[in-house]
Structures are given as C-alpha cells and as structure tokens.
Amino acid sequence: MDLIGLFPTWYEPAIGSGWVIGLIATIHVLFSHTAVGAAILFAVLAYIGMRDDRPELIDFIKKYGLFLLVFSYILGSITGPGIWYSTTVGSPRGISALIHNFVWKWATEWVFFVIEVIGVYMLVYLAGKLERRTYMKVAVIFGLTSYTTMLAIVGILSFMMMPGRPEQWFAEGGYLYGFYGPNTFAQLMIRTAFMFTMTAVVGGIVAAGLKDEVFKRWLLRRLAIVGGLSAIVGISLYPWYLGTLPSIAHLVMENRLPDYFTPSILIVLGAMLAYFAMTFFRPKLVTATVAGFATLAILVLGLWPGETVRESVRKPYIAGQYLYSNQVIGHDVPGMGVKSEIPTLEKVGFTHAHVFWPESQKEITRENTMDVGRNLAITACSNCHSLSATGIRPLKNYFPQQADVEGIKKYLLGALATGNTMYMPQIPLKDDEAEALAVYIASLNDPEAAAAHLDGDTTALLDNPSREEDQ
Amino acid sequence: MDTAMLYALRDPLGIPAHPLIFLILGVATWALHIAAVHVLLGSSALAIRGAFSGNDHWRRLADAMVNTAKVAVSVAIVIGVAPLLFVQVIYDPFWYTSNVLSAWWVIGFIFILIVATLTLFIFYALNHGLRTNKTRCPGSMIVAVLLFLVVGFIMHALSVQMLEPDQWQEWYAPNGVIDASGRSIHAFNLWRFGFFIALSIPVIGIWLFGYRRYLQGRNEEDSGYLEFLKRTGTRLGAIGTLIALVLLVGWMRGLPEDIAGFATGIWPIAAAAALIVAAAFPLLLGRRLDQGLWGYAPILVATVAMIVVATMREAVRWVTLFGVHGYNPLDYKIAMDWYSTGLFFLTFGVLGGAVVTYLLTVAWQAGQTEGTYTPSRAVNRIGTAGIVLLLLWIAQYFGFGLWTAYA
C-alpha cells in the first residue's frame, strides 16, 4: 500500500494555525528567557548578599522570585507545553520530528525543570529562614539549572532551521549531529544576551516598587547596565548568527521580509537603549507601569518580529531541512532510514496516499471536484496559506484576480509539482488533482468562473476518474 | 482505520531507545502527575469547605490547604510535562490524531489552565491567614476548581478519542466532507472521568495523614487538631474509595464488547485492591501511625496504589490498541542513540537525584526548624556535589557540542 502518514489537518480560517503557534511561542519566550536570566541574576545577588551582608538583596530576590513564580513558573510552564499542544494541532509531524529526534533532551530538560520549580519556591518561601550560605547555594543551583534548560532547548530550536551538521546528520543520523552545529552556538549566545535584557526590563517592574530609595537606585542602575550591555552584545552577535544560516534562509530574508523589518528592529534597539539610559540616569522615572510598557514593547516589537522571521526563513521546511511545512517528507535522510514521500505522491497522489482521505473522494469526478480541491488546499497549502481573506498569507492573494483554471493548473503542474518555486515545497499533484486544486483556487477570487469551468467541456478529464494511464 | 494505516502514521525517524523504556516512564510519570492533580483538586475542595466554615479546625485546615493547592498546581504542571512527552513517542499516531480532531479544545486547554491557575493564586493572595481572617472572594477558588475540571475533561476526552481509531475517519470527514475546524469533542466516558476525579477524595484524605505527621514533627501542641485531621483523613479515604470503586465498576461495565473481558481480569481487581489497601493502611498501622516515620507511610502506599491504577489505565490502552486494532507500541523502530539515552539517565538518576535530595532535605528540615536553619555537614556535601555535577553537565555539553559542531 502506498500510504504516507499524513494526519488530519486543523484549519483555522480567521487567523490560521501558524499565528496561534506563533502567539503562544512568543509569549513563552518572554516568560522563559526572563526566568533564566533572572535565575542567574539571583545567584549573583545572593552571593553579593552573603559576602557583603546585605539582607535587602535577599529581600529583592524574594520579591522578584514571587513575581516570577506567577509570571514565568506558572504562565511560562503552561505556555511551554502550550507550544507542544499548539504545534501538535498545527503541525503534528513537525513536533513529531523534534520529539523523535530529541526526546531524551526534552526529558533531560524536564529533570532540570523540576529542580527549577523546587528552587524558585525555596528562594521565595525560605528567604530569611535559611542561613545565608545555604540560601546562596540554593540560588546557585537554581541559576545553573535554569541555564541548562536553555542549553537543552536551543539545539532543538536550531534543528527546526536545519540539523546542526546537515551533511553528517543526513548521512549518519544521530542526536549529536542533529543537535549541535554552528547555528546552535550562535543562537545560544544571542539568546543568552537577550535573556539578560529581558530580565533587566522585567526586573524593573519589581524594583520600581522598592521602598528604600537608595537601594532602589543602586539596583535599577545595575539592571540598566546589565540590560544595556546585553542588548548591545546581542545585536553585535547577529552577523555571526546570520552567517550560520543556510543559503536559502538568506534568499528568503532578501526577498520576503518586509522593508520595515530592519528599521523596526533598530528602532526597538534604540528605544531599549534609551530606556536603559533613562533607568541609569533618572531611576526615579522608572515605575512599574513604565517597566510594564517596556516589557510589552519587547514582546510586541522585538520578540514577535524575531520569532516571525525565524519561522519564515526556514521555509519551505518546518524541521531539519527534510520535512516540508505541509507535513510531507521532502528528502531522504539515509542516516535515519527516512524516505522522501515525494515519489509516493507522484505515483498515487494525495487522494490515494493520504491516510485520512475520504473514500468518496479518492476518485475525482465533476461533482466532487470542488470538494477535492478544497481538501487538497487544506492538506497541502493551509499550513502556510489561509484559504480565507484573513489570516496568514491568504492563498487568493498569490494569484491574479483574473487567473483562469487552466493558467493556475499550468502553474501547479509546471512549477509547484516539480519543486521549482522558491520557498515553496515540492507539491506533486496528479493531473486531476491539479485541476481540482486549480478550480478551488480560482473559486477563491471568482467563484462564478470556477463554476463555469466545471460546467464547460474543458473538464473532460474530470469525467474519467481512471488513473491507470497515469500510473 | 486498519492496522497498516495506524503504522503508516508512525514517525519514520523511529525512537532512540527501546519502546518499553518510554512505556514505563510514561506510566510512572503519569501516576505522579495524576497524584499531584488529585492533591490539587482535593486541597482546593477542602480549602473551599473550610473557607465557608466557622469551625476553627476547618478554617485552619483551609489555610493550610490553600498553600498546598498553590504548590500542587505547579507540581502537577511540571510533572505533567513528562507523560505528555512520552505519550508522543510511542503513541504518536493516536495522540496527534486525537488532538488535531479537537484542536480548538487543545488550544483552549492552555488558556483555561492559565485562567484557572491565576484564579487560584488570586484566592491565595486575598486569603492569607484564613484561620483568623474573614474569607475573601471564595468564588475565585470555586471558579478555579471548575476550570481545573474543564481542563481535566479535555485531557480525558483526548485520551478516550485516542482509543477509537475506527471512528476517526467519520469524525474528520463526516459523510465524506472534511471538517478541519477542530471544534468538536468527539468522545468521552463520564464513568472513567468520574473515577479519576473521584480519586481526589481518598488521595487528599491520605495526604492529610502526611500533613498530620509533618505537624507532629514540628511539635504541634493542638492535639484536637491532630485528631481532627486523623478523623477527616480516615473519613475521606473510606468514602472516597467507595465512590471511586463504584465509578470504576461503572467504567468497566461499559467497556466496549471487544474488550469486555478486561473488566474481570487482573488489572481492575489489582487497582481496586490497591486503593482499598491505601485507604485502610492508616487504620492498619494503629498506634504506629504516631511512631517514627510511620506517619508518612500512608502516602508511600497511596503512591504505589496510584502506580497500579496508572498501570491499569495503560492496560486498557494496550488491550484496545493492540488487542483490537493490532497496534503494538513495543515494535516501534529503534534508532538507538546511546549518548542521549545515557545522558538522560545520568542526569535523572545521578544529578537529579543529588540535587533534588539536597533541595527537598533542606526544605523539609527548614520547615521543621524554629528560627534560622543551618544544614548538617552531610547535607551540605550533597548540595556541593549537586553544584559540581551541574558544572560537569554544562562542561560536557560544551565539550561534546563544540567538538561536534566544529571538528
């Protein structure tokens, strides 16, 4: 049997599953990166607090820790698995690829995660109860453990772009070649830098509420130094990161990113530096509201575009440069015994290879053409293209208003099915599938023309469901 | 959906160790997760009960249970990550299909859980010193519990939908027309859901014995309160077990015809026996309950009972998916990876063992100490060992990583 393991598709017409995943992931990045940076900050502050006998530092750790308990360790620990949940429904084979490559890494991260949660409760609820050296020891364990969670996840994030050492991984497989590569370390360093930026901004929310003005100024100034320097370091690492990306990612960036992207990132950086300068020179101006807005600005203007770019530049793949965004395996991975599914689709088409394809639509007829076309669009296109007028990259916008079925079909068979469209996966379509999909796409802009096509003589192929001559 | 189709849905990458390891880890971590959920639900319910009471013992218990619920929600979430991971490894065809078919509920799960947890924290923040202070906004805790039940129901439905692959096609494409909206819950079993939720009652009852022993360790002087805890714990254990067993019988009687024999097999009987023993164990201990560390033994026995229950749940899945549909999770393709497998077990057993032992010992002993707590030299050494192990872990990460990336 020529089956490929495609799952049902979840299609959300209003905003698209991609944006749902992106929204949850972006929020999680804010929570998690802030938590890691703060954990390391806590270790440093606990050390200074012990060395210089400064109980106010322990008190700050307690306050910031309590804030993080909800901000990062409740919301963060829900949105973390939340990314799994959203990718499970939005891209099941994408998350499956990551899980089956890196299950032990995630399980290892889970061990650290358990330690982290115990640690944060202890730092909050045993502050003042533990003698200082023990408190510091707990803080150091918390800080180190927190950073290991980032170490554990970053290679997985990197694999989404490409395997660490692509040639070796494709040839030999294995965890190490999948996880570690130049991109892994470039990404790790950038994330490390920005996590301190986020920690400094979010820390301002807590520090702004301190009653002791002298300590508050001391602390805010140090947060400003940490935040400002880390933002500069993070940006200066960007060229290194770009240098580790595959050539196709550069092509996408040159051709597909909106013009406003680079200026907007520079504006955000400038605004951040201005914020930290204000924090340093005029700490009195920092209130919880101001710091809260700065946090929101990072989320909306910094993290969201950053995550969007990360998602865009790995197209047409969703993981490891072998799994297309539409869930089809596009390349062999001999090292892992994985076979491309393109030949199967070329042989029998989606209608006969897809496990969940309705029996009544396996043969395409004049009557079911539109339904088959819609199902093909849901299956092969909707992960990246909304089928409605709203949501992520609406499909109808990629075809001229007056495009006729024949023209669309020609494009589908000539450029898409052969894999000759940049950023797009190769989507092999049988002749009748291409016609059905073309009819559906045409109907998005001009339903009457699509219906007229179905009524006309040019659909002779559709009256003959037999594919034997194709095979 | 025939067997070949189910196998086609497996990830062709295979898995990096023998599937039995993932199966065992899945069952064990699910047992711990559901136990934490039971403590969460049980402590929240007792907090509500106490918050509406004028009785000093009840109000004091409510005060303690709010704190318990606050920690239990974190524990339930963090432990829950593990079974969520392992189910995707060997049951991916079932888990992913079930999720996609109810996608909106899966996304809803995240947001409802966030709201539920924040609502619980609002009640906690408003009700410090519940023993002596007036209850404020008790509705928030009630809403939190109701929302926790909703997220529990969503997880329940996803687990039940996994077991009905012969229905999937009809759910996805009713009458041949694909419904990709993911807006429906397609299958649930109120007996099964009720059974797992009802276990919160005996579990929190047994938990009260542990809490009682903890107070004894702090030289609790209010013997009336200790007696109240014992009485309440015993009552909750007995009544709760009875309710759970009735629901278990209902679940077993309603099993599909092709696995109906499971109801009279070893696993339901073992689970029922384990639950009865766990509930009766404090009574069996008699006076020893107040001697040494015996006071904590009921929790240990209840943990074993939960593992038996979790194994029964896995057995239901096994007889359904293997027995009826021919899917054998243990023949998953293995792409053995010794490095990541070894690293996990070393991290879990050695590093995790040392660090968690240190942290819990410090937390426990600090809780039992009046004034500032200073750990013993032995405890300190475990902590130092934990830090060294963490540094070694980081060193090996960069060692293997840089070598692999650049050599």
CSV table of N, CA and C in Angstrom, one decimal, chain A residues 237-295:
chain,number,residue,atom,x,y,z
A,237,LEU,N,26.1,40.2,18.0
A,237,LEU,CA,26.2,38.8,17.7
A,237,LEU,C,25.4,38.4,16.4
A,238,TYR,N,24.5,39.3,16.0
A,238,TYR,CA,23.6,39.0,14.9
A,238,TYR,C,24.3,38.6,13.6
A,239,PRO,N,25.4,39.3,13.2
A,239,PRO,CA,26.0,38.9,12.0
A,239,PRO,C,26.6,37.4,12.1
A,240,TRP,N,27.1,37.1,13.2
A,240,TRP,CA,27.6,35.7,13.4
A,240,TRP,C,26.4,34.7,13.2
A,241,TYR,N,25.3,35.0,13.8
A,241,TYR,CA,24.1,34.2,13.7
A,241,TYR,C,23.7,34.1,12.2
A,242,LEU,N,23.7,35.2,11.5
A,242,LEU,CA,23.2,35.2,10.1
A,242,LEU,C,24.2,34.3,9.3
A,243,GLY,N,25.5,34.4,9.6
A,243,GLY,CA,26.5,33.6,8.9
A,243,GLY,C,26.3,32.1,9.0
A,244,THR,N,25.6,31.7,10.0
A,244,THR,CA,25.4,30.2,10.3
A,244,THR,C,24.1,29.7,9.6
A,245,LEU,N,23.3,30.6,9.0
A,245,LEU,CA,22.1,30.2,8.3
A,245,LEU,C,22.3,29.6,7.0
A,246,PRO,N,21.5,28.7,6.5
A,246,PRO,CA,21.7,28.1,5.2
A,246,PRO,C,21.4,29.2,4.1
A,247,SER,N,21.9,29.0,2.9
A,247,SER,CA,21.7,30.0,1.9
A,247,SER,C,20.3,30.3,1.6
A,248,ILE,N,19.4,29.3,1.6
A,248,ILE,CA,18.0,29.5,1.3
A,248,ILE,C,17.4,30.5,2.3
A,249,ALA,N,17.9,30.5,3.5
A,249,ALA,CA,17.4,31.4,4.5
A,249,ALA,C,17.7,32.9,4.1
A,250,HIS,N,18.9,33.0,3.6
A,250,HIS,CA,19.3,34.4,3.2
A,250,HIS,C,18.5,34.8,2.0
A,251,LEU,N,18.2,33.9,1.1
A,251,LEU,CA,17.3,34.2,0.0
A,251,LEU,C,16.0,34.7,0.4
A,252,VAL,N,15.4,34.0,1.4
A,252,VAL,CA,14.1,34.3,1.9
A,252,VAL,C,14.2,35.7,2.6
A,253,MET,N,15.2,35.9,3.3
A,253,MET,CA,15.3,37.2,4.0
A,253,MET,C,15.4,38.4,3.0
A,254,GLU,N,16.2,38.1,2.0
A,254,GLU,CA,16.4,39.2,1.0
A,254,GLU,C,15.1,39.5,0.2
A,255,ASN,N,14.3,38.5,0.0
A,255,ASN,CA,13.2,38.6,-0.9
A,255,ASN,C,11.8,38.7,-0.2
A,256,ARG,N,11.7,38.2,1.0
A,256,ARG,CA,10.4,38.0,1.6
A,256,ARG,C,10.2,38.9,2.8
A,257,LEU,N,11.2,39.3,3.4
A,257,LEU,CA,11.0,40.1,4.7
A,257,LEU,C,10.5,41.5,4.3
A,258,PRO,N,9.5,42.0,5.0
A,258,PRO,CA,9.0,43.3,4.7
A,258,PRO,C,10.1,44.4,4.9
A,259,ASP,N,10.0,45.5,4.1
A,259,ASP,CA,11.0,46.5,4.2
A,259,ASP,C,11.2,47.1,5.6
A,260,TYR,N,10.1,47.1,6.3
A,260,TYR,CA,10.2,47.8,7.6
A,260,TYR,C,10.9,47.0,8.7
A,261,PHE,N,11.2,45.7,8.3
A,261,PHE,CA,11.8,44.8,9.4
A,261,PHE,C,13.0,45.4,10.0
A,262,THR,N,14.1,45.6,9.2
A,262,THR,CA,15.3,46.0,9.7
A,262,THR,C,15.2,47.4,10.5
A,263,PRO,N,14.6,48.4,9.9
A,263,PRO,CA,14.4,49.6,10.6
A,263,PRO,C,13.7,49.4,11.9
A,264,SER,N,12.7,48.6,11.9
A,264,SER,CA,11.9,48.4,13.2
A,264,SER,C,12.7,47.8,14.3
A,265,ILE,N,13.6,46.8,13.9
A,265,ILE,CA,14.4,46.2,14.9
A,265,ILE,C,15.4,47.2,15.5
A,266,LEU,N,15.9,48.1,14.6
A,266,LEU,CA,16.9,49.1,15.0
A,266,LEU,C,16.2,50.1,15.9
A,267,ILE,N,14.9,50.4,15.6
A,267,ILE,CA,14.2,51.3,16.4
A,267,ILE,C,14.0,50.7,17.8
A,268,VAL,N,13.6,49.4,17.8
A,268,VAL,CA,13.4,48.8,19.1
A,268,VAL,C,14.7,48.8,19.9
A,269,LEU,N,15.8,48.5,19.3
A,269,LEU,CA,17.1,48.5,20.0
A,269,LEU,C,17.4,49.9,20.5
A,270,GLY,N,17.1,50.9,19.7
A,270,GLY,CA,17.4,52.3,20.1
A,270,GLY,C,16.5,52.6,21.3
A,271,ALA,N,15.2,52.3,21.2
A,271,ALA,CA,14.3,52.5,22.3
A,271,ALA,C,14.7,51.8,23.6
A,272,MET,N,15.2,50.6,23.4
A,272,MET,CA,15.7,49.9,24.6
A,272,MET,C,16.8,50.6,25.3
A,273,LEU,N,17.8,51.0,24.4
A,273,LEU,CA,19.0,51.6,25.0
A,273,LEU,C,18.6,53.0,25.6
A,274,ALA,N,17.6,53.7,25.0
A,274,ALA,CA,17.1,54.9,25.6
A,274,ALA,C,16.5,54.6,27.0
A,275,TYR,N,15.7,53.5,27.0
A,275,TYR,CA,15.0,53.2,28.3
A,275,TYR,C,16.1,52.9,29.4
A,276,PHE,N,17.1,52.1,29.0
A,276,PHE,CA,18.1,51.8,30.0
A,276,PHE,C,18.9,53.0,30.4
A,277,ALA,N,19.2,53.9,29.4
A,277,ALA,CA,19.8,55.2,29.8
A,277,ALA,C,19.0,56.0,30.8
A,278,MET,N,17.7,56.0,30.5
A,278,MET,CA,16.8,56.7,31.5
A,278,MET,C,16.8,56.0,32.8
A,279,THR,N,16.8,54.7,32.8
A,279,THR,CA,16.9,53.9,34.1
A,279,THR,C,18.2,54.3,34.8
A,280,PHE,N,19.2,54.4,34.1
A,280,PHE,CA,20.5,54.7,34.8
A,280,PHE,C,20.6,56.1,35.3
A,281,PHE,N,20.3,57.0,34.5
A,281,PHE,CA,20.4,58.4,34.9
A,281,PHE,C,19.3,59.0,35.7
A,282,ARG,N,18.1,58.5,35.4
A,282,ARG,CA,16.9,59.0,36.1
A,282,ARG,C,16.0,57.9,36.6
A,283,PRO,N,16.6,57.1,37.5
A,283,PRO,CA,15.9,55.9,38.0
A,283,PRO,C,14.5,56.2,38.6
A,284,LYS,N,14.4,57.5,39.1
A,284,LYS,CA,13.1,57.8,39.7
A,284,LYS,C,11.9,57.7,38.7
A,285,LEU,N,12.3,57.9,37.4
A,285,LEU,CA,11.2,57.9,36.4
A,285,LEU,C,10.7,56.4,36.1
A,286,VAL,N,11.4,55.4,36.6
A,286,VAL,CA,11.0,54.1,36.4
A,286,VAL,C,9.9,53.7,37.4
A,287,THR,N,8.7,53.5,36.8
A,287,THR,CA,7.6,53.0,37.7
A,287,THR,C,7.3,51.6,37.2
A,288,ALA,N,6.4,50.9,37.9
A,288,ALA,CA,6.0,49.6,37.5
A,288,ALA,C,5.3,49.7,36.1
A,289,THR,N,4.5,50.7,35.9
A,289,THR,CA,3.8,50.9,34.6
A,289,THR,C,4.8,51.1,33.5
A,290,VAL,N,5.8,52.0,33.7
A,290,VAL,CA,6.8,52.3,32.7
A,290,VAL,C,7.5,51.0,32.3
A,291,ALA,N,8.0,50.2,33.4
A,291,ALA,CA,8.7,49.0,33.1
A,291,ALA,C,7.8,48.0,32.4
A,292,GLY,N,6.5,48.0,32.8
A,292,GLY,CA,5.5,47.1,32.2
A,292,GLY,C,5.3,47.4,30.7
A,293,PHE,N,5.3,48.7,30.4
A,293,PHE,CA,5.2,49.0,29.0
A,293,PHE,C,6.4,48.6,28.2
A,294,ALA,N,7.6,48.8,28.8
A,294,ALA,CA,8.9,48.4,28.2
A,294,ALA,C,8.8,46.9,27.9
A,295,THR,N,8.3,46.1,28.9
A,295,THR,CA,8.2,44.6,28.7
A,295,THR,C,7.3,44.3,27.5
